[in-house]
PDB file of C-alpha atoms in Angstrom:
ATOM      1  CA  UNK A   1      82.701 143.310  69.059  1.00  0.00           C
ATOM      2  CA  UNK A   2      82.403 144.279  72.780  1.00  0.00           C
ATOM      3  CA  UNK A   3      81.512 140.637  73.592  1.00  0.00           C
ATOM      4  CA  UNK A   4      84.399 139.023  71.858  1.00  0.00           C
ATOM      5  CA  UNK A   5      86.474 141.613  73.455  1.00  0.00           C
ATOM      6  CA  UNK A   6      85.264 140.596  77.081  1.00  0.00           C
ATOM      7  CA  UNK A   7      85.569 136.987  76.055  1.00  0.00           C
ATOM      8  CA  UNK A   8      89.255 137.565  74.789  1.00  0.00           C
ATOM      9  CA  UNK A   9      90.167 139.350  78.035  1.00  0.00           C
ATOM     10  CA  UNK A  10      88.639 136.783  79.971  1.00  0.00           C
ATOM     11  CA  UNK A  11      90.656 134.152  78.189  1.00  0.00           C
ATOM     12  CA  UNK A  12      93.903 135.922  78.746  1.00  0.00           C
ATOM     13  CA  UNK A  13      93.215 136.462  82.348  1.00  0.00           C
ATOM     14  CA  UNK A  14      92.585 132.709  82.818  1.00  0.00           C
ATOM     15  CA  UNK A  15      95.808 132.045  80.811  1.00  0.00           C
ATOM     16  CA  UNK A  16      97.800 134.493  83.316  1.00  0.00           C
ATOM     17  CA  UNK A  17      96.339 132.761  86.051  1.00  0.00           C
ATOM     18  CA  UNK A  18      96.886 129.365  84.901  1.00  0.00           C
ATOM     19  CA  UNK A  19     100.604 130.298  84.090  1.00  0.00           C
ATOM     20  CA  UNK A  20     100.862 131.684  87.687  1.00  0.00           C
ATOM     21  CA  UNK A  21      99.674 128.276  89.108  1.00  0.00           C
ATOM     22  CA  UNK A  22     102.055 126.660  87.166  1.00  0.00           C
ATOM     23  CA  UNK A  23     105.017 128.649  88.059  1.00  0.00           C
ATOM     24  CA  UNK A  24     103.783 128.282  91.807  1.00  0.00           C
ATOM     25  CA  UNK A  25     103.557 124.529  91.615  1.00  0.00           C
ATOM     26  CA  UNK A  26     107.144 124.617  89.902  1.00  0.00           C
ATOM     27  CA  UNK A  27     108.458 126.657  92.577  1.00  0.00           C
ATOM     28  CA  UNK A  28     106.804 124.618  95.521  1.00  0.00           C
ATOM     29  CA  UNK A  29     108.164 121.256  93.776  1.00  0.00           C
ATOM     30  CA  UNK A  30     111.546 122.713  93.578  1.00  0.00           C
ATOM     31  CA  UNK A  31     111.530 123.667  97.271  1.00  0.00           C
ATOM     32  CA  UNK A  32     110.092 120.313  98.303  1.00  0.00           C
ATOM     33  CA  UNK A  33     112.968 118.727  96.301  1.00  0.00           C
ATOM     34  CA  UNK A  34     115.522 120.893  98.168  1.00  0.00           C
ATOM     35  CA  UNK A  35     114.102 120.163 101.460  1.00  0.00           C
ATOM     36  CA  UNK A  36     114.222 116.419 100.753  1.00  0.00           C
ATOM     37  CA  UNK A  37     117.660 116.597  99.664  1.00  0.00           C
ATOM     38  CA  UNK A  38     118.669 118.423 102.876  1.00  0.00           C
ATOM     39  CA  UNK A  39     116.879 115.901 104.941  1.00  0.00           C
ATOM     40  CA  UNK A  40     118.624 113.139 103.309  1.00  0.00           C
ATOM     41  CA  UNK A  41     121.897 114.988 103.597  1.00  0.00           C
ATOM     42  CA  UNK A  42     121.277 115.899 107.400  1.00  0.00           C
ATOM     43  CA  UNK A  43     120.305 112.213 108.220  1.00  0.00           C
ATOM     44  CA  UNK A  44     123.308 110.822 106.342  1.00  0.00           C
ATOM     45  CA  UNK A  45     125.583 113.001 108.379  1.00  0.00           C
ATOM     46  CA  UNK A  46     123.770 111.881 111.484  1.00  0.00           C
ATOM     47  CA  UNK A  47     124.347 108.247 110.527  1.00  0.00           C
ATOM     48  CA  UNK A  48     128.146 108.904 109.675  1.00  0.00           C
ATOM     49  CA  UNK A  49     128.590 110.619 112.941  1.00  0.00           C
ATOM     50  CA  UNK A  50     127.219 107.753 114.861  1.00  0.00           C
ATOM     51  CA  UNK A  51     129.214 105.290 112.898  1.00  0.00           C
ATOM     52  CA  UNK A  52     132.601 107.197 113.879  1.00  0.00           C
ATOM     53  CA  UNK A  53     131.520 107.074 117.530  1.00  0.00           C
ATOM     54  CA  UNK A  54     130.615 103.296 117.780  1.00  0.00           C
ATOM     55  CA  UNK A  55     134.308 101.931 117.980  1.00  0.00           C
ATOM     56  CA  UNK A  56     134.769 104.441 120.939  1.00  0.00           C
ATOM     57  CA  UNK A  57     131.918 103.252 123.010  1.00  0.00           C
ATOM     58  CA  UNK A  58     132.585 103.068 126.540  1.00  0.00           C
ATOM     59  CA  UNK A  59     134.988 106.302 126.663  1.00  0.00           C
ATOM     60  CA  UNK A  60     134.018 109.364 128.268  1.00  0.00           C
ATOM     61  CA  UNK A  61     134.865 111.485 125.507  1.00  0.00           C
ATOM     62  CA  UNK A  62     132.699 109.381 123.048  1.00  0.00           C
ATOM     63  CA  UNK A  63     129.827 109.643 125.833  1.00  0.00           C
ATOM     64  CA  UNK A  64     129.967 113.495 125.533  1.00  0.00           C
ATOM     65  CA  UNK A  65     130.096 113.212 121.804  1.00  0.00           C
ATOM     66  CA  UNK A  66     126.990 110.964 121.780  1.00  0.00           C
ATOM     67  CA  UNK A  67     124.980 113.328 124.084  1.00  0.00           C
ATOM     68  CA  UNK A  68     125.723 116.121 121.503  1.00  0.00           C
ATOM     69  CA  UNK A  69     124.620 113.742 118.727  1.00  0.00           C
ATOM     70  CA  UNK A  70     121.422 112.789 120.225  1.00  0.00           C
ATOM     71  CA  UNK A  71     120.565 116.514 120.729  1.00  0.00           C
ATOM     72  CA  UNK A  72     121.226 117.101 117.094  1.00  0.00           C
ATOM     73  CA  UNK A  73     118.858 114.134 116.345  1.00  0.00           C
ATOM     74  CA  UNK A  74     116.178 115.665 118.387  1.00  0.00           C
ATOM     75  CA  UNK A  75     116.672 119.101 116.607  1.00  0.00           C
ATOM     76  CA  UNK A  76     116.701 117.470 112.931  1.00  0.00           C
ATOM     77  CA  UNK A  77     113.513 115.749 114.283  1.00  0.00           C
ATOM     78  CA  UNK A  78     111.740 118.913 115.340  1.00  0.00           C
ATOM     79  CA  UNK A  79     111.385 117.713 118.718  1.00  0.00           C
ATOM     80  CA  UNK A  80     111.181 120.272 121.723  1.00  0.00           C
ATOM     81  CA  UNK A  81     114.119 119.643 123.967  1.00  0.00           C
ATOM     82  CA  UNK A  82     116.378 120.875 126.784  1.00  0.00           C
ATOM     83  CA  UNK A  83     119.965 120.178 126.859  1.00  0.00           C
ATOM     84  CA  UNK A  84     121.588 118.972 130.115  1.00  0.00           C
ATOM     85  CA  UNK A  85     121.092 120.731 133.153  1.00  0.00           C
ATOM     86  CA  UNK A  86     121.216 120.433 137.071  1.00  0.00           C
ATOM     87  CA  UNK A  87     118.370 120.857 139.317  1.00  0.00           C
ATOM     88  CA  UNK A  88     118.193 120.095 143.101  1.00  0.00           C
ATOM     89  CA  UNK A  89     121.739 118.893 142.698  1.00  0.00           C
ATOM     90  CA  UNK A  90     120.925 116.271 140.446  1.00  0.00           C
ATOM     91  CA  UNK A  91     122.472 116.036 136.945  1.00  0.00           C
ATOM     92  CA  UNK A  92     119.829 115.612 134.183  1.00  0.00           C
ATOM     93  CA  UNK A  93     120.818 114.498 130.783  1.00  0.00           C
ATOM     94  CA  UNK A  94     118.306 116.858 129.464  1.00  0.00           C
ATOM     95  CA  UNK A  95     114.507 116.476 128.286  1.00  0.00           C
ATOM     96  CA  UNK A  96     112.417 116.130 125.528  1.00  0.00           C
ATOM     97  CA  UNK A  97     108.615 116.822 125.237  1.00  0.00           C
ATOM     98  CA  UNK A  98     106.082 115.236 122.936  1.00  0.00           C
ATOM     99  CA  UNK A  99     102.189 115.445 123.024  1.00  0.00           C
ATOM    100  CA  UNK A 100     102.357 117.383 126.403  1.00  0.00           C
ATOM    101  CA  UNK A 101     104.499 114.749 128.190  1.00  0.00           C
ATOM    102  CA  UNK A 102     108.056 115.715 129.285  1.00  0.00           C
ATOM    103  CA  UNK A 103     110.629 112.774 129.311  1.00  0.00           C
ATOM    104  CA  UNK A 104     113.802 113.269 131.534  1.00  0.00           C
ATOM    105  CA  UNK A 105     116.640 111.858 129.429  1.00  0.00           C
ATOM    106  CA  UNK A 106     119.305 109.262 130.446  1.00  0.00           C
ATOM    107  CA  UNK A 107     121.887 108.583 127.834  1.00  0.00           C
ATOM    108  CA  UNK A 108     124.349 105.453 128.184  1.00  0.00           C
ATOM    109  CA  UNK A 109     127.002 105.028 125.863  1.00  0.00           C
ATOM    110  CA  UNK A 110     128.759 102.134 127.431  1.00  0.00           C
ATOM    111  CA  UNK A 111     129.997  98.706 126.377  1.00  0.00           C
ATOM    112  CA  UNK A 112     128.059  96.955 128.974  1.00  0.00           C
ATOM    113  CA  UNK A 113     124.217  96.545 129.021  1.00  0.00           C
ATOM    114  CA  UNK A 114     122.509  99.275 131.339  1.00  0.00           C
ATOM    115  CA  UNK A 115     121.561  97.698 134.521  1.00  0.00           C
ATOM    116  CA  UNK A 116     119.279  98.099 137.517  1.00  0.00           C
ATOM    117  CA  UNK A 117     120.848 101.020 139.200  1.00  0.00           C
ATOM    118  CA  UNK A 118     120.553 103.111 135.899  1.00  0.00           C
ATOM    119  CA  UNK A 119     116.917 102.585 136.095  1.00  0.00           C
ATOM    120  CA  UNK A 120     116.647 103.311 139.716  1.00  0.00           C
ATOM    121  CA  UNK A 121     118.559 106.582 139.146  1.00  0.00           C
ATOM    122  CA  UNK A 122     116.288 107.783 136.586  1.00  0.00           C
ATOM    123  CA  UNK A 123     113.389 106.571 138.308  1.00  0.00           C
ATOM    124  CA  UNK A 124     114.478 108.819 141.211  1.00  0.00           C
ATOM    125  CA  UNK A 125     114.774 111.931 139.119  1.00  0.00           C
ATOM    126  CA  UNK A 126     111.314 111.145 137.648  1.00  0.00           C
ATOM    127  CA  UNK A 127     109.748 110.779 140.916  1.00  0.00           C
ATOM    128  CA  UNK A 128     110.651 114.220 142.004  1.00  0.00           C
ATOM    129  CA  UNK A 129     109.282 116.041 139.113  1.00  0.00           C
ATOM    130  CA  UNK A 130     105.341 116.748 137.978  1.00  0.00           C
ATOM    131  CA  UNK A 131     102.793 114.239 137.112  1.00  0.00           C
ATOM    132  CA  UNK A 132     103.269 114.398 133.489  1.00  0.00           C
ATOM    133  CA  UNK A 133     106.841 113.676 133.473  1.00  0.00           C
ATOM    134  CA  UNK A 134     108.227 110.372 132.432  1.00  0.00           C
ATOM    135  CA  UNK A 135     111.840 109.217 131.769  1.00  0.00           C
ATOM    136  CA  UNK A 136     113.545 107.805 128.682  1.00  0.00           C
ATOM    137  CA  UNK A 137     116.580 106.055 128.760  1.00  0.00           C
ATOM    138  CA  UNK A 138     118.677 105.386 125.372  1.00  0.00           C
ATOM    139  CA  UNK A 139     121.328 102.823 125.968  1.00  0.00           C
ATOM    140  CA  UNK A 140     123.518 101.849 122.939  1.00  0.00           C
ATOM    141  CA  UNK A 141     124.326  98.458 124.432  1.00  0.00           C
ATOM    142  CA  UNK A 142     120.821  97.467 125.442  1.00  0.00           C
ATOM    143  CA  UNK A 143     119.447  96.318 128.952  1.00  0.00           C
ATOM    144  CA  UNK A 144     119.976  93.489 131.342  1.00  0.00           C
ATOM    145  CA  UNK A 145     116.767  91.475 131.755  1.00  0.00           C
ATOM    146  CA  UNK A 146     116.979  92.799 135.268  1.00  0.00           C
ATOM    147  CA  UNK A 147     116.918  96.448 134.210  1.00  0.00           C
ATOM    148  CA  UNK A 148     113.756  95.605 132.055  1.00  0.00           C
ATOM    149  CA  UNK A 149     111.799  94.142 134.818  1.00  0.00           C
ATOM    150  CA  UNK A 150     112.729  97.003 137.145  1.00  0.00           C
ATOM    151  CA  UNK A 151     111.380  99.618 134.763  1.00  0.00           C
ATOM    152  CA  UNK A 152     108.478  97.943 133.652  1.00  0.00           C
ATOM    153  CA  UNK A 153     105.352  97.109 135.898  1.00  0.00           C
ATOM    154  CA  UNK A 154     102.340  98.934 137.197  1.00  0.00           C
ATOM    155  CA  UNK A 155     102.305 102.491 136.111  1.00  0.00           C
ATOM    156  CA  UNK A 156     105.842 102.547 134.825  1.00  0.00           C
ATOM    157  CA  UNK A 157     107.001 106.057 134.304  1.00  0.00           C
ATOM    158  CA  UNK A 158     109.875 104.845 132.107  1.00  0.00           C
ATOM    159  CA  UNK A 159     110.422 103.960 128.320  1.00  0.00           C
ATOM    160  CA  UNK A 160     113.641 102.204 126.864  1.00  0.00           C
ATOM    161  CA  UNK A 161     115.451 102.714 123.716  1.00  0.00           C
ATOM    162  CA  UNK A 162     118.494 101.097 122.208  1.00  0.00           C
ATOM    163  CA  UNK A 163     120.671 101.130 119.281  1.00  0.00           C
ATOM    164  CA  UNK A 164     118.150  99.254 117.146  1.00  0.00           C
ATOM    165  CA  UNK A 165     115.636 102.175 117.694  1.00  0.00           C
ATOM    166  CA  UNK A 166     118.250 104.702 116.431  1.00  0.00           C
ATOM    167  CA  UNK A 167     118.984 102.688 113.331  1.00  0.00           C
ATOM    168  CA  UNK A 168     115.275 102.353 112.564  1.00  0.00           C
ATOM    169  CA  UNK A 169     115.131 106.276 112.536  1.00  0.00           C
ATOM    170  CA  UNK A 170     118.361 106.513 110.475  1.00  0.00           C
ATOM    171  CA  UNK A 171     117.223 103.972 107.878  1.00  0.00           C
ATOM    172  CA  UNK A 172     114.058 106.175 107.256  1.00  0.00           C
ATOM    173  CA  UNK A 173     111.413 103.584 108.314  1.00  0.00           C
ATOM    174  CA  UNK A 174     110.047 105.713 111.093  1.00  0.00           C
ATOM    175  CA  UNK A 175     110.641 109.457 112.403  1.00  0.00           C
ATOM    176  CA  UNK A 176     112.073 109.511 115.665  1.00  0.00           C
ATOM    177  CA  UNK A 177     108.796 110.990 117.340  1.00  0.00           C
ATOM    178  CA  UNK A 178     106.724 108.212 116.046  1.00  0.00           C
ATOM    179  CA  UNK A 179     109.213 105.626 117.776  1.00  0.00           C
ATOM    180  CA  UNK A 180     109.130 107.146 121.098  1.00  0.00           C
ATOM    181  CA  UNK A 181     105.120 107.509 120.561  1.00  0.00           C
ATOM    182  CA  UNK A 182     105.123 103.696 119.773  1.00  0.00           C
ATOM    183  CA  UNK A 183     107.163 102.669 122.776  1.00  0.00           C
ATOM    184  CA  UNK A 184     105.029 104.739 125.188  1.00  0.00           C
ATOM    185  CA  UNK A 185     101.889 103.395 123.758  1.00  0.00           C
ATOM    186  CA  UNK A 186     103.229  99.889 124.522  1.00  0.00           C
ATOM    187  CA  UNK A 187     104.141 100.607 128.018  1.00  0.00           C
ATOM    188  CA  UNK A 188     100.767 102.310 128.249  1.00  0.00           C
ATOM    189  CA  UNK A 189      98.915  98.928 127.205  1.00  0.00           C
ATOM    190  CA  UNK A 190     101.309  96.374 128.699  1.00  0.00           C
ATOM    191  CA  UNK A 191     103.123  97.789 131.407  1.00  0.00           C
ATOM    192  CA  UNK A 192     106.511  96.734 129.594  1.00  0.00           C
ATOM    193  CA  UNK A 193     108.831  99.680 129.317  1.00  0.00           C
ATOM    194  CA  UNK A 194     110.791  98.180 126.661  1.00  0.00           C
ATOM    195  CA  UNK A 195     109.696  97.139 123.110  1.00  0.00           C
ATOM    196  CA  UNK A 196     112.480  96.061 120.587  1.00  0.00           C
ATOM    197  CA  UNK A 197     112.276  97.708 117.267  1.00  0.00           C
ATOM    198  CA  UNK A 198     111.975  93.888 115.756  1.00  0.00           C
ATOM    199  CA  UNK A 199     108.732  93.869 117.514  1.00  0.00           C
ATOM    200  CA  UNK A 200     107.074  97.059 116.140  1.00  0.00           C
ATOM    201  CA  UNK A 201     105.043  95.338 113.563  1.00  0.00           C
ATOM    202  CA  UNK A 202     103.197  93.398 116.268  1.00  0.00           C
TER     203      UNK A 202
END
């Protein structure tokens, strides 16, 4: 009788543990579903906000709104960042940090492609910072060939993103941190500061 009682109690204890595990699994699954739903909703909001801004490209107001949008993107992507600030009399559009490297940010929401002076301006800011500092320029209208050539080369300190990289993120193909890392790796391997999203598979 004692043996049977012990067996019964052991069985009951096992069933209770199984039930707890089932409930824990269900709760975790529920939380994951809610998290995924929030992620889809937040990313959809980011895309909608950008699409509203696109027709206003080139205006000063839209430029400020794009700046706010970009830092919301970094927050959503859980990328450490600092919003625009001034240092040494220079205006910095902000910064972000990935894997120990801090990137000074330059945002261009203009109708025209970013040109060589835009690259030179960011280079000058980066050159005044510590060795582990690089620059990242995000230009919605892309870059002139001269700007790309000026940003590239031996020991380039810049990487360049455009609208195609932003939409690569918004479409869910890659997270934003991986996009930056991919372009950085390409720059390290080739000296080219710009890698179009269409060439990511190469």
